[in-house]
Coordinates of C-alpha atoms (C1' of nucleotides) in Angstrom, one line a residue:
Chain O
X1 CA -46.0 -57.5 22.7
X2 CA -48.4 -54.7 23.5
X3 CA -50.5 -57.6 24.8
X4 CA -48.6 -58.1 27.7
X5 CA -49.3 -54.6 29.6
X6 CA -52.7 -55.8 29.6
X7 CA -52.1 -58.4 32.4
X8 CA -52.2 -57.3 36.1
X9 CA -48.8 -57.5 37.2
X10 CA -48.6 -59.2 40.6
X11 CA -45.4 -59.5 43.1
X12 CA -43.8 -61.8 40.9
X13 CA -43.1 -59.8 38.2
X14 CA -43.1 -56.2 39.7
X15 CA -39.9 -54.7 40.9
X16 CA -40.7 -52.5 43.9
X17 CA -37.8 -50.8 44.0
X18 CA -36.3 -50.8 40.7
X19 CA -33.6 -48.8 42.1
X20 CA -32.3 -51.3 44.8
X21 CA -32.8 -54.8 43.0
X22 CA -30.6 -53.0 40.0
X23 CA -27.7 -51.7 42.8
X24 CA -28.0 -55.0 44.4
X25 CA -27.3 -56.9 40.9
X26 CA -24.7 -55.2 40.0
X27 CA -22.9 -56.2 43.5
X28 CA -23.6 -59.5 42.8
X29 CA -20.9 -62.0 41.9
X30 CA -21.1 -63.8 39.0
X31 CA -23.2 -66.7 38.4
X32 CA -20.8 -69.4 38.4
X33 CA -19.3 -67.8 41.6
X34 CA -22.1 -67.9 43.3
X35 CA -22.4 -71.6 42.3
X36 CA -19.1 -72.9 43.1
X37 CA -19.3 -70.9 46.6
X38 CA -23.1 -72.8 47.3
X39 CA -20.8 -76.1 45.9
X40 CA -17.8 -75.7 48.8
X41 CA -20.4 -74.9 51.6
X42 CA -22.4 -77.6 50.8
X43 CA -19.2 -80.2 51.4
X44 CA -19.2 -78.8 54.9
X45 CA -22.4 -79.7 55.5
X46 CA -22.9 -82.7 56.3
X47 CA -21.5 -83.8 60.0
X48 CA -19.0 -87.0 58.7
X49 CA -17.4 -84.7 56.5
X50 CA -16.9 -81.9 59.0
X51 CA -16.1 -84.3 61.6
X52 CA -13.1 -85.7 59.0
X53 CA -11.9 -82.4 58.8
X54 CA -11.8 -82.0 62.5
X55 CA -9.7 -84.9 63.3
X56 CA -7.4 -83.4 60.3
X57 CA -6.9 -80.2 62.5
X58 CA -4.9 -82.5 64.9
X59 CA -3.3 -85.0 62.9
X60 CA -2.4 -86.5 59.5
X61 CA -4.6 -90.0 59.4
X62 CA -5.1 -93.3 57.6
X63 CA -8.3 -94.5 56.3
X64 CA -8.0 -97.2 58.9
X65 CA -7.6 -94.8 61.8
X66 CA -10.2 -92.5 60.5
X67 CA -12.9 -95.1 60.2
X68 CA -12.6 -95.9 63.5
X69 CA -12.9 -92.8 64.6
X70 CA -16.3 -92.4 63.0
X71 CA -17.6 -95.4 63.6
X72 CA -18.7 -96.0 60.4
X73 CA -18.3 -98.3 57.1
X74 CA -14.9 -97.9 55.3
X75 CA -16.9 -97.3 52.5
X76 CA -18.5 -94.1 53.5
X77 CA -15.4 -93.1 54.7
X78 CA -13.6 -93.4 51.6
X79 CA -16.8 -92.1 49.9
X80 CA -16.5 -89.1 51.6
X81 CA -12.6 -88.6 51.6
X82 CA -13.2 -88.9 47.8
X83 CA -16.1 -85.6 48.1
X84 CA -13.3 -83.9 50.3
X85 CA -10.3 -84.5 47.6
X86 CA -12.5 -83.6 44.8
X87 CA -13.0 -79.9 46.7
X88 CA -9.3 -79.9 47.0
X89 CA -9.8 -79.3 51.0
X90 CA -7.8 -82.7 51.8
X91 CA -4.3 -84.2 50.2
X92 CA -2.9 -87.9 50.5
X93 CA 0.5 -89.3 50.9
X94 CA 0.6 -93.3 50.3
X95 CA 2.9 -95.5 52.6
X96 CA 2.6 -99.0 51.4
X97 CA -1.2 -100.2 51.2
X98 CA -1.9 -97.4 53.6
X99 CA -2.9 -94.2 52.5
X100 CA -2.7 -91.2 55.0
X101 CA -4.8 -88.2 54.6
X102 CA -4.3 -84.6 55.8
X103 CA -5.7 -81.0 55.2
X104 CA -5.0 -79.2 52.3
X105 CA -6.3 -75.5 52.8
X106 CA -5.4 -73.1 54.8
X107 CA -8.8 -71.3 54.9
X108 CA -11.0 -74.2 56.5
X109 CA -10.1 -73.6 60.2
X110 CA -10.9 -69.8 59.9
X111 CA -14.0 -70.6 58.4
X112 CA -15.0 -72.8 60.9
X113 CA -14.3 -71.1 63.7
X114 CA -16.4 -68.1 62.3
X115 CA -19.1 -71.0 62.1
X116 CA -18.7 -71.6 65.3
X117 CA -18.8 -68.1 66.4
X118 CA -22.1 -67.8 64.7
X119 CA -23.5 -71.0 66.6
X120 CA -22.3 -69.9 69.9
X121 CA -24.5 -67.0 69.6
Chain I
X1 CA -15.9 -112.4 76.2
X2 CA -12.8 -114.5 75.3
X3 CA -14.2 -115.4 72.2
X4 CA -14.0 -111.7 70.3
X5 CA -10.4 -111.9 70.6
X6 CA -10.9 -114.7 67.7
X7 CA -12.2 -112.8 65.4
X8 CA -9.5 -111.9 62.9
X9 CA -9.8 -107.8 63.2
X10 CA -10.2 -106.2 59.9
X11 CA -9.3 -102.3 59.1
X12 CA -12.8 -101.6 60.4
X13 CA -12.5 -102.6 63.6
X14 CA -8.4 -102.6 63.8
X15 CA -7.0 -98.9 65.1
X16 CA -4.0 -98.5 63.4
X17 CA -2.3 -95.9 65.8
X18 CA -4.1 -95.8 68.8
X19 CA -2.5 -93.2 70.1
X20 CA -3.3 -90.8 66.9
X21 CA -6.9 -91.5 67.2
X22 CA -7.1 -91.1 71.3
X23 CA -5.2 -87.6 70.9
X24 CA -8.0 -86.8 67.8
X25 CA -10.8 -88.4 69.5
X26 CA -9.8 -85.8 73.1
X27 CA -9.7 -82.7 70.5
X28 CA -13.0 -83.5 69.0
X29 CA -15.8 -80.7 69.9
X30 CA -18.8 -82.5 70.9
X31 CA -21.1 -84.4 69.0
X32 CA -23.9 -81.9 69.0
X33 CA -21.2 -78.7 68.1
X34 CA -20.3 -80.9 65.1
X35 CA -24.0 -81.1 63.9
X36 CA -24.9 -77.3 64.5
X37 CA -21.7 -76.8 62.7
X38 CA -22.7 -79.0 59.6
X39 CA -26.3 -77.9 60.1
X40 CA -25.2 -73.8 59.5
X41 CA -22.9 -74.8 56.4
X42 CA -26.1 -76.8 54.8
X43 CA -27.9 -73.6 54.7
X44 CA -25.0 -71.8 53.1
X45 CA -25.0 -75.0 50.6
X46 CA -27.3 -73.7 48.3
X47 CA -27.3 -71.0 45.5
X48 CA -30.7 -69.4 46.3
X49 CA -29.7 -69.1 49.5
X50 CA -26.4 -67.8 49.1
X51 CA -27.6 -65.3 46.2
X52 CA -30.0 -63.8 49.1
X53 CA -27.2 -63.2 51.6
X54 CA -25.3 -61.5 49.1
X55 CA -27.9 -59.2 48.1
X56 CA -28.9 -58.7 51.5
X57 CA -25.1 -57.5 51.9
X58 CA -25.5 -55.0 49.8
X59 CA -29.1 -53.6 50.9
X60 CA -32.0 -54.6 53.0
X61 CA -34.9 -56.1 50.1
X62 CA -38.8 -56.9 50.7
X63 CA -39.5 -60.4 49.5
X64 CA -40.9 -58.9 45.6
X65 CA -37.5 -57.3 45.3
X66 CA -35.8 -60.5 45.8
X67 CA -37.9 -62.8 44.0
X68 CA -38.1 -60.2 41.0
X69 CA -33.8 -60.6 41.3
X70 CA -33.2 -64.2 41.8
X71 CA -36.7 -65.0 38.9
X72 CA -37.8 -67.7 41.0
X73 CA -41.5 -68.0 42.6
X74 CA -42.3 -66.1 45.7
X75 CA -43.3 -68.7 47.7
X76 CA -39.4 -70.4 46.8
X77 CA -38.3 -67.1 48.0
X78 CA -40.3 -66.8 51.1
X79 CA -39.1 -70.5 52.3
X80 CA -35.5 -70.0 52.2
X81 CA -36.1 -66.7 53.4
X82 CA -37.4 -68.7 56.3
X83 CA -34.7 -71.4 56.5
X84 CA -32.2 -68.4 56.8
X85 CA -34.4 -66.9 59.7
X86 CA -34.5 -70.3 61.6
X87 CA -30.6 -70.3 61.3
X88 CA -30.4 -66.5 62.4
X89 CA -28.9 -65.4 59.5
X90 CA -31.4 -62.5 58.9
X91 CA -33.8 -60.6 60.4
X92 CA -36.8 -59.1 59.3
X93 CA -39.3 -56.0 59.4
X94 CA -42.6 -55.3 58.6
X95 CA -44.0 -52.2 56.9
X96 CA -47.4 -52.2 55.6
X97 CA -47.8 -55.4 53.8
X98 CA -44.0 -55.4 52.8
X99 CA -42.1 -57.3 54.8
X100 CA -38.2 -56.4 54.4
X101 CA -35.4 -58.6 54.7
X102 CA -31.5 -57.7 56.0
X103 CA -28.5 -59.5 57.3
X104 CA -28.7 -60.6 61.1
X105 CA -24.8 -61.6 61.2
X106 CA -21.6 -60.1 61.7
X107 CA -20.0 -63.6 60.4
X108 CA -21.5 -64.5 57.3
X109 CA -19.8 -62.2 55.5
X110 CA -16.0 -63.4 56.8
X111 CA -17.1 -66.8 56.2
X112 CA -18.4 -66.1 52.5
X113 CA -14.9 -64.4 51.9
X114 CA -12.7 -67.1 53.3
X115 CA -14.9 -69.6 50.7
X116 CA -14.2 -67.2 47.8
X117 CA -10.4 -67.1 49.1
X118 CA -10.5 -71.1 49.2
X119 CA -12.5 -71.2 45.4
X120 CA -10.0 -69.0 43.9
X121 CA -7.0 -71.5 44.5
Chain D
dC1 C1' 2.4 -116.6 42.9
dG2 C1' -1.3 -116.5 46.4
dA3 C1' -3.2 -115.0 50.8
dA4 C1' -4.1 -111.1 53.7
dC5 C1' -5.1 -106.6 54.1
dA6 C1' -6.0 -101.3 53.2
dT7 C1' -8.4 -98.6 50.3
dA8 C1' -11.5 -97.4 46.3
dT9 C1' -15.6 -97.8 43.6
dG10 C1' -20.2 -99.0 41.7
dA11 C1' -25.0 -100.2 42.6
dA12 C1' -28.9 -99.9 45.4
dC13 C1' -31.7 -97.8 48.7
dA14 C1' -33.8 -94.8 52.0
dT15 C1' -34.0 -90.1 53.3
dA16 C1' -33.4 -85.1 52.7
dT17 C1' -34.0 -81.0 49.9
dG18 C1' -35.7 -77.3 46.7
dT19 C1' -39.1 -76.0 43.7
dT20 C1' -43.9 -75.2 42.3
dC21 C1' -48.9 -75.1 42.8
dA22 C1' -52.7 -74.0 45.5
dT23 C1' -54.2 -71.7 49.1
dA24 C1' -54.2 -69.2 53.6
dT25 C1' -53.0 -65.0 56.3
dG26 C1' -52.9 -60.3 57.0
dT27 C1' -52.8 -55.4 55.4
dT28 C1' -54.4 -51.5 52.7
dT29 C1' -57.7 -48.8 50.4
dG30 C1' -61.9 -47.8 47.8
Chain S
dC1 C1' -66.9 -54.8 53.9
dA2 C1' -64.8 -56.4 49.6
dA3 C1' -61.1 -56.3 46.3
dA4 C1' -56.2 -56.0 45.6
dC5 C1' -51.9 -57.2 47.0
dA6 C1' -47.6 -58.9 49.7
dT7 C1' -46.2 -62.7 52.1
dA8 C1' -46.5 -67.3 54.3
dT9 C1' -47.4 -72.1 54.4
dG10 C1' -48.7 -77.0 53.2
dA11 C1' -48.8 -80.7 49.9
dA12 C1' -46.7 -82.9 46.1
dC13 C1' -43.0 -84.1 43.3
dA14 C1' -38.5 -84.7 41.2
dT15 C1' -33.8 -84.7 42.3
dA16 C1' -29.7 -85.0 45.3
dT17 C1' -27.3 -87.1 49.0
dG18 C1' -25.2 -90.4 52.4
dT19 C1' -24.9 -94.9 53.7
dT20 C1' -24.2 -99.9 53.1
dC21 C1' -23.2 -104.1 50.6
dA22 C1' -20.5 -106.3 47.3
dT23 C1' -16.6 -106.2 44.8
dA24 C1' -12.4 -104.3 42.5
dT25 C1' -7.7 -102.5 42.9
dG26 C1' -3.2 -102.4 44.6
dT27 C1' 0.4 -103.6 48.1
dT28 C1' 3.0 -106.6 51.2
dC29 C1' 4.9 -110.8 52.5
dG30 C1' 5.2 -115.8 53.1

DNA sequence: CGAACATATGAACATATGTTCATATGTTTG
DNA sequence: CAAACATATGAACATATGTTCATATGTTCG
């Protein structure tokens, strides 16, 4: 143990100011917070998936409809409906073989408009 | 010409309501506000990076500080710190050799909350 | 029931991403 | 100037991610 005073403590190890990096860490959320939070941004981050959400703001749509829209494979679109169900931002209603898909969260649109704020200087 | 109305249309070429996916399609921010959009939300995608923005709301850091709190290696510290300064997110100053770190957005913060709001059902 | 169709899912693949290691840059101080 | 130090940057690597292809599931209708 006393060993370890002997090594020249570099940046990495040495806390500048030990009085900030301990206010700042009590402030902090907890770990799995933090995680989750990282998890939710991370679904809107990726333009198919933000685009889907988009077209939500206007109107409920079908898988059929949606895939159109995107012009992509059915398959990523249901892939990604799937990633957007799982985050419990979209719900589905089923009418027949079709299966219509619409927004479940009220906090999406402010969030993106404050994205949008940002991006608009 | 004639001859692609042969072609038996499947659901990925078929528009189920037309009419839903013109009125979507009109409402649609362009292509390139869609990407930025995804493109801001990527960089809030990612623990380290969203464990720096909240300590940075508590209290400007230099880059030891924050590598000494998050117990990564400087140099991950210094490259998100420099993904977050490419997407205007924060700001830095220089003091000596030190360079110090703080927020350089009045969203963030509102956009972080609205996610917690959203996590916590 | 069997064909047609809308959607879901798994495997495969190419690309993107985050971390570390090694090293460069730039500042202070003896 | 040289040593010490804080930070930045490039290369390398392992892992994550988004798309497509092929196929499965489930529904409607003749």
């Amino acid at each position: 143990m006393g060993k370890d005073r002997d090594i020249i403590e570099h940046c990495s190890s040495t806390v500048v100011h030990e009085d900030i990096v301990e206010q700042v860490r009590k402030k902090m959320p907890e770990d799995e917070c933090l995680f989750d939070l990282a998890e939710l941004f991370k679904v809107f981050g990726d333009t198919t998936r933000v685009k889907i959400l988009f077209a939500l703001f206007t109107a409920e749509m079908c898988v059929c409809d949606l895939t159109a829209l995107l012009g992509l494979t059915q398959s990523a679109v249901s892939h990604q409906l799937r990633v957007l169900k799982q985050a419990r931002l979209v719900k589905y209603r089923k009418e027949g073989k079709m299966v219509y898909y619409s927004l479940d969260d009220d906090h999406v649109k402010q969030i993106f408009d404050q994205g949008l704020a940002h991006i608009s200087h």
